[in-house]
Short mmCIF file of C-alpha atoms in Angstrom, two decimals:
data_model
loop_
_atom_site.label_atom_id
_atom_site.label_comp_id
_atom_site.label_asym_id
_atom_site.label_seq_id
_atom_site.Cartn_x
_atom_site.Cartn_y
_atom_site.Cartn_z
CA UNK A 1 -0.01 -0.11 0.16
CA UNK A 2 1.29 3.48 -0.59
CA UNK A 3 0.39 6.47 1.25
CA UNK A 4 -0.44 9.74 0.25
CA UNK A 5 1.98 12.43 0.60
CA UNK A 6 -0.03 15.43 0.50
CA UNK A 7 3.02 17.83 0.62
CA UNK A 8 4.33 17.09 -2.47
CA UNK A 9 0.62 17.55 -3.80
CA UNK A 10 0.28 20.80 -3.06
CA UNK A 11 2.29 22.83 -5.54
CA UNK A 12 0.03 21.51 -8.22
CA UNK A 13 -2.96 22.08 -6.46
CA UNK A 14 -3.07 25.86 -7.05
CA UNK A 15 -3.49 25.32 -10.88
CA UNK A 16 -6.86 23.82 -10.27
CA UNK A 17 -9.70 25.80 -12.03
CA UNK A 18 -13.62 25.69 -12.52
CA UNK A 19 -17.08 27.36 -12.62
CA UNK A 20 -18.51 29.84 -10.08
CA UNK A 21 -21.36 29.32 -8.34
CA UNK A 22 -24.19 31.58 -8.88
CA UNK A 23 -25.03 32.80 -5.50
CA UNK A 24 -28.58 35.06 -4.48
CA UNK A 25 -27.34 38.70 -3.54
CA UNK A 26 -29.52 38.42 -0.83
CA UNK A 27 -27.86 35.60 1.05
CA UNK A 28 -27.35 35.95 4.60
CA UNK A 29 -24.20 34.65 6.23
CA UNK A 30 -21.77 34.37 9.23
CA UNK A 31 -17.87 34.62 8.99
CA UNK A 32 -15.92 32.94 10.20
CA UNK A 33 -17.17 29.78 9.19
CA UNK A 34 -18.07 27.45 11.87
CA UNK A 35 -15.24 25.60 13.22
CA UNK A 36 -12.59 27.62 11.17
CA UNK A 37 -8.98 27.79 12.96
CA UNK A 38 -5.95 30.10 12.15
CA UNK A 39 -8.34 32.98 12.47
CA UNK A 40 -6.11 36.17 12.65
CA UNK A 41 -6.35 38.00 15.56
CA UNK A 42 -7.67 41.31 13.86
CA UNK A 43 -10.40 39.66 12.07
CA UNK A 44 -13.77 40.61 12.92
CA UNK A 45 -16.77 38.54 13.23
CA UNK A 46 -19.61 39.22 10.75
CA UNK A 47 -23.35 38.40 10.71
CA UNK A 48 -24.15 39.45 7.27
CA UNK A 49 -28.41 40.10 7.49
CA UNK A 50 -30.59 41.58 4.99
CA UNK A 51 -33.51 41.42 7.59
CA UNK A 52 -31.68 43.42 10.32
CA UNK A 53 -32.73 47.12 9.88
CA UNK A 54 -32.44 49.20 13.01
CA UNK A 55 -31.89 53.07 12.90
CA UNK A 56 -28.61 54.02 13.20
CA UNK A 57 -29.05 56.29 16.10
CA UNK A 58 -31.08 53.52 18.00
CA UNK A 59 -28.86 51.34 20.65
CA UNK A 60 -28.32 47.98 19.63
CA UNK A 61 -29.45 44.86 21.53
CA UNK A 62 -26.76 41.95 22.27
CA UNK A 63 -27.03 40.35 19.03
CA UNK A 64 -23.43 38.71 19.12
CA UNK A 65 -21.73 37.57 22.06
CA UNK A 66 -18.19 36.03 22.40
CA UNK A 67 -16.90 33.68 25.13
CA UNK A 68 -13.16 32.61 25.53
CA UNK A 69 -13.21 28.63 26.15
CA UNK A 70 -10.06 28.82 27.23
CA UNK A 71 -9.74 31.31 29.81
CA UNK A 72 -13.37 31.68 30.15
CA UNK A 73 -15.51 34.48 30.39
CA UNK A 74 -17.19 36.91 27.72
CA UNK A 75 -15.13 38.76 25.40
CA UNK A 76 -15.81 42.56 25.48
CA UNK A 77 -15.91 44.10 22.13
CA UNK A 78 -17.97 46.67 19.85
CA UNK A 79 -20.92 45.48 17.73
CA UNK A 80 -21.85 47.71 14.64
CA UNK A 81 -24.42 47.70 12.11
CA UNK A 82 -23.75 49.15 9.09
CA UNK A 83 -24.83 48.34 5.36
CA UNK A 84 -26.75 45.26 6.28
CA UNK A 85 -23.50 43.97 7.72
CA UNK A 86 -23.05 43.36 11.97
CA UNK A 87 -19.83 43.50 12.96
CA UNK A 88 -18.03 42.31 16.36
CA UNK A 89 -14.72 43.69 17.19
CA UNK A 90 -13.20 42.33 20.30
CA UNK A 91 -11.69 44.93 22.31
CA UNK A 92 -7.96 43.89 22.37
CA UNK A 93 -8.15 41.53 19.56
CA UNK A 94 -8.40 37.59 19.85
CA UNK A 95 -5.63 35.82 21.85
CA UNK A 96 -3.10 33.77 19.94
CA UNK A 97 -3.71 30.30 20.33
CA UNK A 98 -7.02 30.49 21.85
CA UNK A 99 -10.56 28.47 21.02
CA UNK A 100 -13.61 30.92 21.33
CA UNK A 101 -17.58 30.38 21.13
CA UNK A 102 -19.65 33.02 19.60
CA UNK A 103 -23.26 33.18 19.34
CA UNK A 104 -25.67 34.92 17.13
CA UNK A 105 -28.66 35.90 19.41
CA UNK A 106 -32.36 36.42 17.93
CA UNK A 107 -33.27 40.20 18.03
CA UNK A 108 -35.51 40.96 21.06
CA UNK A 109 -36.40 44.66 20.79
CA UNK A 110 -39.02 46.24 23.62
CA UNK A 111 -42.35 47.02 22.45
CA UNK A 112 -43.41 50.39 21.00
CA UNK A 113 -40.06 51.01 19.12
CA UNK A 114 -38.75 49.69 15.86
CA UNK A 115 -38.99 46.20 15.25
CA UNK A 116 -37.07 43.79 13.01
CA UNK A 117 -35.20 40.55 12.85
CA UNK A 118 -32.23 38.37 12.25
CA UNK A 119 -32.84 35.29 9.84
CA UNK A 120 -33.52 32.44 11.79
CA UNK A 121 -30.88 30.25 9.85
CA UNK A 122 -27.99 33.09 11.53
CA UNK A 123 -29.38 32.30 15.03
CA UNK A 124 -27.04 30.11 16.91
CA UNK A 125 -23.24 29.32 18.39
CA UNK A 126 -20.10 28.45 16.60
CA UNK A 127 -16.63 28.12 17.50
CA UNK A 128 -13.38 28.96 15.91
CA UNK A 129 -10.23 29.46 17.11
CA UNK A 130 -6.97 31.45 16.51
CA UNK A 131 -4.81 28.29 16.42
CA UNK A 132 -2.99 26.99 13.63
CA UNK A 133 -4.43 23.45 13.66
CA UNK A 134 -5.74 21.72 11.28
CA UNK A 135 -9.51 20.32 11.28
CA UNK A 136 -11.88 18.21 9.33
CA UNK A 137 -15.16 20.07 9.28
CA UNK A 138 -17.19 18.43 6.95
CA UNK A 139 -17.36 15.30 4.10
CA UNK A 140 -19.41 15.16 1.47
CA UNK A 141 -20.36 13.91 -1.81
CA UNK A 142 -20.67 16.52 -4.22
CA UNK A 143 -21.21 13.81 -7.31
CA UNK A 144 -21.06 10.21 -7.55
CA UNK A 145 -17.46 8.66 -7.05
CA UNK A 146 -16.37 12.24 -5.50
CA UNK A 147 -15.60 12.83 -1.73
CA UNK A 148 -14.68 16.27 -0.64
CA UNK A 149 -13.35 17.52 2.69
CA UNK A 150 -13.38 20.61 4.18
CA UNK A 151 -10.59 21.53 6.48
CA UNK A 152 -10.84 24.39 8.74
CA UNK A 153 -8.04 26.53 7.12
CA UNK A 154 -5.97 26.48 3.95
CA UNK A 155 -3.57 23.83 3.38
CA UNK A 156 -0.05 25.12 3.19
CA UNK A 157 3.15 23.12 2.26
CA UNK A 158 3.80 22.90 5.94
CA UNK A 159 1.15 20.57 6.09
CA UNK A 160 3.17 17.78 5.58
CA UNK A 161 2.90 13.67 6.41
CA UNK A 162 1.22 10.99 5.19
CA UNK A 163 -2.06 11.20 4.62
CA UNK A 164 -4.09 8.16 5.32
CA UNK A 165 -7.95 7.91 4.39
CA UNK A 166 -10.09 4.74 4.92
CA UNK A 167 -13.57 4.27 3.43
CA UNK A 168 -15.94 2.37 6.01
CA UNK A 169 -12.74 1.11 7.56
CA UNK A 170 -11.02 0.12 4.18
CA UNK A 171 -7.83 1.51 3.29
CA UNK A 172 -7.70 4.16 0.41
CA UNK A 173 -4.32 3.84 -1.79
CA UNK A 174 -2.74 6.63 -3.38
CA UNK A 175 -3.46 4.72 -6.99
CA UNK A 176 -7.09 4.52 -6.61
CA UNK A 177 -8.17 7.87 -5.96
CA UNK A 178 -7.40 11.52 -7.61
CA UNK A 179 -6.97 14.42 -5.57
CA UNK A 180 -7.79 18.23 -6.28
CA UNK A 181 -7.58 20.91 -4.18
CA UNK A 182 -10.92 23.17 -5.17
CA UNK A 183 -10.51 26.85 -5.42
CA UNK A 184 -12.80 28.79 -3.56
CA UNK A 185 -13.87 30.34 -6.63
CA UNK A 186 -16.05 27.31 -7.12
CA UNK A 187 -17.65 27.13 -3.80
CA UNK A 188 -17.42 30.40 -1.89
CA UNK A 189 -17.99 33.13 -4.69
CA UNK A 190 -21.54 34.22 -2.41
CA UNK A 191 -19.63 35.41 0.41
CA UNK A 192 -16.80 37.74 0.07
CA UNK A 193 -13.84 37.25 2.55
CA UNK A 194 -12.61 39.97 4.60
CA UNK A 195 -8.86 40.78 3.34
CA UNK A 196 -7.52 39.32 6.38
CA UNK A 197 -9.95 36.04 6.23
CA UNK A 198 -7.93 33.28 5.29
CA UNK A 199 -11.02 31.19 4.88
CA UNK A 200 -10.85 27.01 4.49
CA UNK A 201 -9.71 24.69 1.84
CA UNK A 202 -11.60 22.06 0.07
CA UNK A 203 -9.84 19.02 -0.98
CA UNK A 204 -11.81 16.52 -3.31
CA UNK A 205 -10.99 12.80 -4.09
CA UNK A 206 -12.35 10.77 -6.89
CA UNK A 207 -11.73 6.88 -7.71
CA UNK A 208 -13.33 4.37 -9.50
CA UNK A 209 -16.60 2.51 -8.12
CA UNK A 210 -14.90 -0.83 -8.18
CA UNK A 211 -11.96 0.45 -5.93
CA UNK A 212 -13.32 2.87 -3.72
CA UNK A 213 -17.03 3.24 -3.18
CA UNK A 214 -17.31 6.88 -2.33
CA UNK A 215 -21.11 7.23 -1.42
CA UNK A 216 -23.18 9.09 0.75
CA UNK A 217 -23.48 7.31 4.31
CA UNK A 218 -20.30 6.17 3.98
CA UNK A 219 -17.73 6.86 7.09
CA UNK A 220 -14.83 8.67 5.95
CA UNK A 221 -11.84 8.24 8.61
CA UNK A 222 -8.53 10.69 7.96
CA UNK A 223 -5.05 11.15 9.72
CA UNK A 224 -2.49 13.61 8.38
CA UNK A 225 0.87 13.00 9.89
CA UNK A 226 0.54 13.14 13.34
CA UNK A 227 -2.97 14.59 13.53
CA UNK A 228 -6.46 12.91 13.22
CA UNK A 229 -8.12 10.47 12.84
CA UNK A 230 -11.18 12.65 11.90
CA UNK A 231 -14.15 11.08 11.53
CA UNK A 232 -17.25 12.07 9.10
CA UNK A 233 -19.94 10.72 7.38
CA UNK A 234 -20.11 11.18 3.78
CA UNK A 235 -23.20 13.42 3.15
CA UNK A 236 -24.61 14.11 -0.37
CA UNK A 237 -24.45 17.61 -0.48
CA UNK A 238 -22.64 20.00 -3.04
CA UNK A 239 -19.85 21.89 -2.14
CA UNK A 240 -21.54 25.26 -1.78
CA UNK A 241 -23.91 23.51 0.62
CA UNK A 242 -21.37 22.19 2.48
CA UNK A 243 -19.48 25.23 3.00
CA UNK A 244 -22.88 26.85 3.30
CA UNK A 245 -23.97 25.17 6.16
CA UNK A 246 -20.79 26.02 7.58
CA UNK A 247 -21.66 29.63 7.43
CA UNK A 248 -25.23 29.07 8.05
CA UNK A 249 -25.91 30.85 4.36
CA UNK A 250 -29.13 31.51 4.65
CA UNK A 251 -31.44 32.18 1.30
CA UNK A 252 -33.92 35.08 1.36
CA UNK A 253 -36.64 32.26 1.08
CA UNK A 254 -34.98 31.25 4.65
CA UNK A 255 -34.07 27.82 3.47
CA UNK A 256 -30.83 26.54 4.34
CA UNK A 257 -28.55 24.50 2.23
CA UNK A 258 -30.24 25.15 -1.45
CA UNK A 259 -27.79 25.93 -3.56
CA UNK A 260 -26.40 23.61 -6.36
CA UNK A 261 -23.10 21.82 -7.10
CA UNK A 262 -20.63 24.05 -8.39
CA UNK A 263 -19.21 22.42 -10.91
CA UNK A 264 -15.94 21.44 -9.31
CA UNK A 265 -15.93 18.49 -12.07
CA UNK A 266 -13.98 20.62 -14.28
CA UNK A 267 -11.29 21.32 -11.60
CA UNK A 268 -7.85 20.30 -13.15
CA UNK A 269 -6.92 17.14 -12.20
CA UNK A 270 -3.80 17.11 -10.38
CA UNK A 271 -3.41 13.46 -9.28
CA UNK A 272 -2.09 12.14 -6.18
CA UNK A 273 1.54 11.72 -5.40
CA UNK A 274 2.85 8.39 -4.23
CA UNK B 1 -60.15 64.85 48.86
CA UNK B 2 -63.36 63.13 49.52
CA UNK B 3 -64.86 66.34 50.83
CA UNK B 4 -63.59 68.14 47.32
CA UNK B 5 -65.34 65.30 45.42
CA UNK B 6 -68.16 65.94 47.23
CA UNK B 7 -68.06 69.63 46.74
CA UNK B 8 -67.71 69.02 43.23
CA UNK B 9 -70.31 66.53 42.83
CA UNK B 10 -72.71 68.63 45.02
CA UNK B 11 -72.56 71.34 42.36
CA UNK B 12 -75.85 71.89 40.37
CA UNK B 13 -76.04 70.41 36.90
CA UNK B 14 -75.08 72.52 34.13
CA UNK B 15 -74.48 72.46 30.35
CA UNK B 16 -71.57 71.52 28.99
CA UNK B 17 -68.61 74.38 29.27
CA UNK B 18 -70.70 76.55 31.27
CA UNK B 19 -67.98 77.68 33.58
CA UNK B 20 -67.15 81.07 32.20
CA UNK B 21 -63.63 81.26 31.34
CA UNK B 22 -63.17 77.53 31.38
CA UNK B 23 -61.53 75.31 29.24
CA UNK B 24 -63.30 74.11 25.60
CA UNK B 25 -64.47 71.05 25.39
CA UNK B 26 -62.10 68.30 23.95
CA UNK B 27 -61.90 64.72 23.35
CA UNK B 28 -58.55 62.34 23.22
CA UNK B 29 -57.85 62.43 19.55
CA UNK B 30 -60.35 65.73 18.84
CA UNK B 31 -58.67 69.06 20.18
CA UNK B 32 -60.79 71.72 21.28
CA UNK B 33 -63.19 73.48 18.82
CA UNK B 34 -63.90 76.34 20.25
CA UNK B 35 -61.38 79.50 20.08
CA UNK B 36 -59.64 79.91 23.07
CA UNK B 37 -56.06 80.31 24.65
CA UNK B 38 -54.43 78.21 27.48
CA UNK B 39 -51.79 75.79 28.30
CA UNK B 40 -52.16 72.15 28.71
CA UNK B 41 -50.15 69.07 30.42
CA UNK B 42 -51.39 65.98 28.83
CA UNK B 43 -49.55 62.97 29.84
CA UNK B 44 -50.09 59.57 28.22
CA UNK B 45 -48.63 56.48 30.04
CA UNK B 46 -48.91 53.07 27.91
CA UNK B 47 -49.56 50.06 30.88
CA UNK B 48 -49.20 46.45 30.64
CA UNK B 49 -46.93 44.02 29.22
CA UNK B 50 -46.47 45.74 25.72
CA UNK B 51 -46.62 49.16 27.12
CA UNK B 52 -43.85 51.08 28.73
CA UNK B 53 -43.97 54.47 27.60
CA UNK B 54 -44.70 57.34 29.22
CA UNK B 55 -45.46 60.32 27.37
CA UNK B 56 -45.84 64.49 28.42
CA UNK B 57 -47.13 66.70 25.93
CA UNK B 58 -46.84 70.12 26.52
CA UNK B 59 -49.38 72.58 24.61
CA UNK B 60 -49.62 76.22 24.20
CA UNK B 61 -52.76 77.69 22.61
CA UNK B 62 -53.56 81.17 21.42
CA UNK B 63 -56.99 81.95 20.07
CA UNK B 64 -57.66 85.51 18.78
CA UNK B 65 -60.58 87.06 21.02
CA UNK B 66 -61.49 89.28 18.29
CA UNK B 67 -61.28 86.87 15.25
CA UNK B 68 -61.49 83.54 13.78
CA UNK B 69 -57.85 82.14 13.90
CA UNK B 70 -56.13 80.34 16.94
CA UNK B 71 -53.45 78.04 16.84
CA UNK B 72 -51.16 76.16 19.22
CA UNK B 73 -47.79 74.47 19.74
CA UNK B 74 -47.15 71.20 21.07
CA UNK B 75 -43.82 69.40 22.04
CA UNK B 76 -43.66 66.21 23.52
CA UNK B 77 -41.38 64.04 25.57
CA UNK B 78 -41.36 60.32 25.81
CA UNK B 79 -39.65 58.19 28.22
CA UNK B 80 -39.56 54.80 26.85
CA UNK B 81 -37.45 51.57 26.76
CA UNK B 82 -34.71 50.75 24.48
CA UNK B 83 -32.65 47.27 24.31
CA UNK B 84 -29.89 48.73 26.59
CA UNK B 85 -32.30 50.54 28.99
CA UNK B 86 -34.58 53.19 29.46
CA UNK B 87 -34.39 56.40 27.83
CA UNK B 88 -35.66 59.63 27.38
CA UNK B 89 -36.26 61.72 24.11
CA UNK B 90 -38.31 64.90 22.68
CA UNK B 91 -40.90 64.14 20.24
CA UNK B 92 -41.51 66.07 16.98
CA UNK B 93 -42.76 69.41 17.67
CA UNK B 94 -46.69 69.59 16.57
CA UNK B 95 -47.63 73.31 14.79
CA UNK B 96 -51.28 73.95 14.19
CA UNK B 97 -53.49 76.94 13.07
CA UNK B 98 -57.43 77.02 12.99
CA UNK B 99 -59.81 78.88 10.96
CA UNK B 100 -63.01 78.99 13.14
CA UNK B 101 -66.10 79.04 10.59
CA UNK B 102 -69.27 80.45 11.18
CA UNK B 103 -71.96 78.46 13.27
CA UNK B 104 -74.21 76.55 11.16
CA UNK B 105 -77.18 76.04 13.38
CA UNK B 106 -75.87 74.56 16.25
CA UNK B 107 -72.76 73.70 14.89
CA UNK B 108 -69.38 75.29 16.10
CA UNK B 109 -66.77 73.96 13.48
CA UNK B 110 -63.23 74.96 12.45
CA UNK B 111 -60.79 74.02 9.78
CA UNK B 112 -56.92 73.78 10.15
CA UNK B 113 -53.77 72.57 9.41
CA UNK B 114 -51.56 70.37 11.78
CA UNK B 115 -48.34 70.21 10.80
CA UNK B 116 -45.11 68.12 12.83
CA UNK B 117 -41.66 68.01 12.11
CA UNK B 118 -38.67 66.32 14.09
CA UNK B 119 -36.53 69.51 15.34
CA UNK B 120 -34.34 68.12 17.88
CA UNK B 121 -33.86 64.21 19.13
CA UNK B 122 -35.05 61.00 17.34
CA UNK B 123 -37.65 59.18 19.59
CA UNK B 124 -38.26 55.66 18.15
CA UNK B 125 -41.59 55.19 19.73
CA UNK B 126 -45.06 55.85 20.07
CA UNK B 127 -48.18 56.12 22.14
CA UNK B 128 -51.03 56.09 20.02
CA UNK B 129 -50.91 59.01 17.83
CA UNK B 130 -48.17 57.81 14.85
CA UNK B 131 -46.97 61.38 14.21
CA UNK B 132 -46.21 62.23 17.84
CA UNK B 133 -42.70 60.93 18.54
CA UNK B 134 -41.32 58.84 15.77
CA UNK B 135 -39.12 60.74 13.79
CA UNK B 136 -41.32 62.46 10.61
CA UNK B 137 -42.66 65.41 9.04
CA UNK B 138 -45.99 65.89 7.92
CA UNK B 139 -49.00 67.88 7.45
CA UNK B 140 -52.49 66.82 8.35
CA UNK B 141 -55.80 68.80 7.19
CA UNK B 142 -58.48 68.80 9.85
CA UNK B 143 -61.97 69.57 10.57
CA UNK B 144 -63.38 69.73 14.01
CA UNK B 145 -67.14 70.20 14.74
CA UNK B 146 -69.06 70.66 18.19
CA UNK B 147 -72.64 70.29 18.57
CA UNK B 148 -73.81 71.20 21.97
CA UNK B 149 -77.29 69.76 23.13
CA UNK B 150 -78.23 70.75 27.02
CA UNK B 151 -75.60 68.44 28.97
CA UNK B 152 -74.56 66.73 25.94
CA UNK B 153 -72.29 67.82 23.55
CA UNK B 154 -71.02 65.86 20.31
CA UNK B 155 -67.53 66.41 19.03
CA UNK B 156 -66.56 65.56 15.52
CA UNK B 157 -63.12 65.05 13.66
CA UNK B 158 -62.12 64.00 10.05
CA UNK B 159 -58.57 64.62 8.86
CA UNK B 160 -56.17 63.29 6.19
CA UNK B 161 -52.73 63.97 6.21
CA UNK B 162 -49.67 63.04 4.10
CA UNK B 163 -46.21 61.89 6.40
CA UNK B 164 -42.69 60.97 6.11
CA UNK B 165 -41.08 58.65 8.85
CA UNK B 166 -37.99 57.21 9.28
CA UNK B 167 -38.05 53.98 7.18
CA UNK B 168 -37.99 51.42 10.01
CA UNK B 169 -40.42 48.85 11.05
CA UNK B 170 -43.29 49.14 11.55
CA UNK B 171 -43.11 52.76 10.00
CA UNK B 172 -43.37 53.21 6.14
CA UNK B 173 -41.20 55.62 4.76
CA UNK B 174 -44.29 57.80 3.61
CA UNK B 175 -47.89 57.06 4.38
CA UNK B 176 -51.38 58.60 4.03
CA UNK B 177 -53.35 59.16 7.08
CA UNK B 178 -57.34 59.49 7.04
CA UNK B 179 -58.84 59.59 10.72
CA UNK B 180 -62.32 60.26 11.73
CA UNK B 181 -63.81 60.55 15.33
CA UNK B 182 -66.46 60.90 17.23
CA UNK B 183 -66.94 62.08 21.11
CA UNK B 184 -69.73 62.72 23.63
CA UNK B 185 -69.36 64.78 26.39
CA UNK B 186 -71.81 64.63 28.89
CA UNK B 187 -72.16 67.25 31.40
CA UNK B 188 -72.94 65.48 35.02
CA UNK B 189 -72.85 69.09 36.59
CA UNK B 190 -71.14 72.52 36.59
CA UNK B 191 -67.85 70.98 37.17
CA UNK B 192 -67.75 67.19 36.06
CA UNK B 193 -68.52 66.21 32.93
CA UNK B 194 -67.84 62.51 31.06
CA UNK B 195 -66.19 62.05 27.55
CA UNK B 196 -66.26 58.67 25.29
CA UNK B 197 -64.67 58.54 22.16
CA UNK B 198 -64.07 56.63 19.32
CA UNK B 199 -61.60 56.96 16.64
CA UNK B 200 -60.82 55.07 13.56
CA UNK B 201 -57.98 55.85 11.49
CA UNK B 202 -55.72 54.28 8.79
CA UNK B 203 -52.72 54.08 8.23
CA UNK B 204 -52.19 54.10 12.02
CA UNK B 205 -50.76 52.20 14.79
CA UNK B 206 -53.59 52.01 16.52
CA UNK B 207 -56.46 52.10 13.99
CA UNK B 208 -59.50 51.75 16.06
CA UNK B 209 -59.79 53.07 19.80
CA UNK B 210 -62.22 53.65 22.42
CA UNK B 211 -61.53 56.26 24.75
CA UNK B 212 -62.91 57.24 28.20
CA UNK B 213 -62.52 60.30 30.34
CA UNK B 214 -63.62 62.31 33.37
CA UNK B 215 -62.84 65.73 33.30
CA UNK B 216 -63.00 68.27 36.29
CA UNK B 217 -63.65 72.12 36.21
CA UNK B 218 -62.10 72.45 39.57
CA UNK B 219 -61.86 75.87 39.37
CA UNK B 220 -62.37 79.05 36.87
CA UNK B 221 -59.83 78.01 33.97
CA UNK B 222 -58.49 75.09 35.12
CA UNK B 223 -59.45 71.38 34.10
CA UNK B 224 -57.91 68.28 35.09
CA UNK B 225 -58.80 64.79 33.25
CA UNK B 226 -58.24 61.23 33.72
CA UNK B 227 -58.87 58.53 31.47
CA UNK B 228 -58.24 55.46 29.38
CA UNK B 229 -57.75 54.72 25.59
CA UNK B 230 -58.49 51.12 24.81
CA UNK B 231 -56.79 50.18 21.58
CA UNK B 232 -59.08 47.86 20.26
CA UNK B 233 -57.48 46.82 16.91
CA UNK B 234 -54.12 46.62 18.80
CA UNK B 235 -56.02 44.06 21.11
CA UNK B 236 -57.03 42.38 17.59
CA UNK B 237 -53.85 41.95 16.49
CA UNK B 238 -55.05 44.58 13.32
CA UNK B 239 -51.94 46.64 13.45
CA UNK B 240 -48.98 47.22 11.72
CA UNK B 241 -46.71 45.96 14.39
CA UNK B 242 -45.65 42.49 14.86
CA UNK B 243 -47.81 42.58 17.97
CA UNK B 244 -50.40 39.32 18.10
CA UNK B 245 -53.79 39.44 19.35
CA UNK B 246 -54.18 40.04 23.05
CA UNK B 247 -55.31 42.58 25.63
CA UNK B 248 -51.76 43.70 26.59
CA UNK B 249 -51.65 47.11 26.83
CA UNK B 250 -53.93 50.42 27.54
CA UNK B 251 -53.26 53.85 27.48
CA UNK B 252 -53.90 55.82 30.68
CA UNK B 253 -54.61 59.39 30.42
CA UNK B 254 -53.80 62.37 33.05
CA UNK B 255 -54.20 65.76 31.65
CA UNK B 256 -53.98 69.55 33.39
CA UNK B 257 -55.03 72.72 31.51
CA UNK B 258 -55.54 76.02 31.80
CA UNK B 259 -57.38 78.45 29.81
CA UNK B 260 -56.74 82.28 29.79
#
């Protein structure tokens, strides 16, 4: 069995290309993604909402609160609303190597005052952290015999080591699959990353049905160097939907995860290097 | 207090407005029809689970004693809840001018223009009338009438206005408001009277209301009033706000006015 050596693969991955998705300009979403790591210390938390409209000189309720999961306690910061975008700016930046939980609260306003709401799909709690650790956030089957892994930060040449994958406990060998690093243009066009936001990466693999059955419901286990294992059940979902769930993408009709596949089949195959 | 009430109630029966130099009659949404001058403090307390607004209106009126013209200026202030606590804000300044028409039989009536505009702070709240506090501006054409018959006086008001408002729910950026009110003032005696009023209006945050008041002319030129406004449409959920049906609020009134 030949292990996958991902550090040899990465320089080729940047060549991958594809078709952009067609997002609804009225989508609502949050940033960073749920579980995103390596978040810069000066990055703001963003809630992009279309339903929230409050007078600029009216006091905002506590729509966002953040908890330091390592030290405990609330993180002090300022919340501002401008042009449909709610931003939380920590008073002293994010601490390095720290995990945080942040919550978007439903809007509660007193009677006899301005009335508004936050999309129900945006309400909830997610974690992010400032460590550079790698985490597998989701695994999906966007099209037959293709499985994709959403990683918590961009993959770099520092991510070396053996990539070991099993599908339903069956080892996947390097010569059985083709790996593609999917460019963001294919799944993330609908949300504009802040300049300082590194975002996430999606790594897809394809293989023949006879040798690697990449089917929804299968259990994917991944080891990467000394990290892992991560375990995910493969979900039948497009890449846009996979990322959409992590960013609580809420279309104007309120449904979550109704996007279509992003056409990543057109991506350049880079192949797995033994 | 009881002695005072006894004295007041023991006063002989009289026609409405019989106190010389007293305040002209008015309802809740119906203003004074008769020409006159004076000042007044009008308090509104929206009580109940969906209440929490207290409003004070200061009004000064001037009526030309030798002519058909009168005018008034009203400046309201409200304390109200915001997401971060209670806040006090000034509302919209209202200027009104009326022309008192010649009597037609027993009908005393006037036409006028009422203008309001935000001049200072932004008070994002309301009591019952939509134009008092929420930042905006507008003009209303109004007709008011009064028919007096023995102890009973009928008060009437019809109006139509165009308004702009800060465009945040539940207010539209602009709206046309057509309103009609009818009230009956029944003079119990020389000093006491009962007032009942019904109003319908559209566009309005409280499109259908019943109001009940007790008025007391404690002394010449000084009137106190106390009452309650029942926002029937709000209770029925027929309001532009997100509030559902249910009896969750009413507005209490406590007014003091003087006539010169």
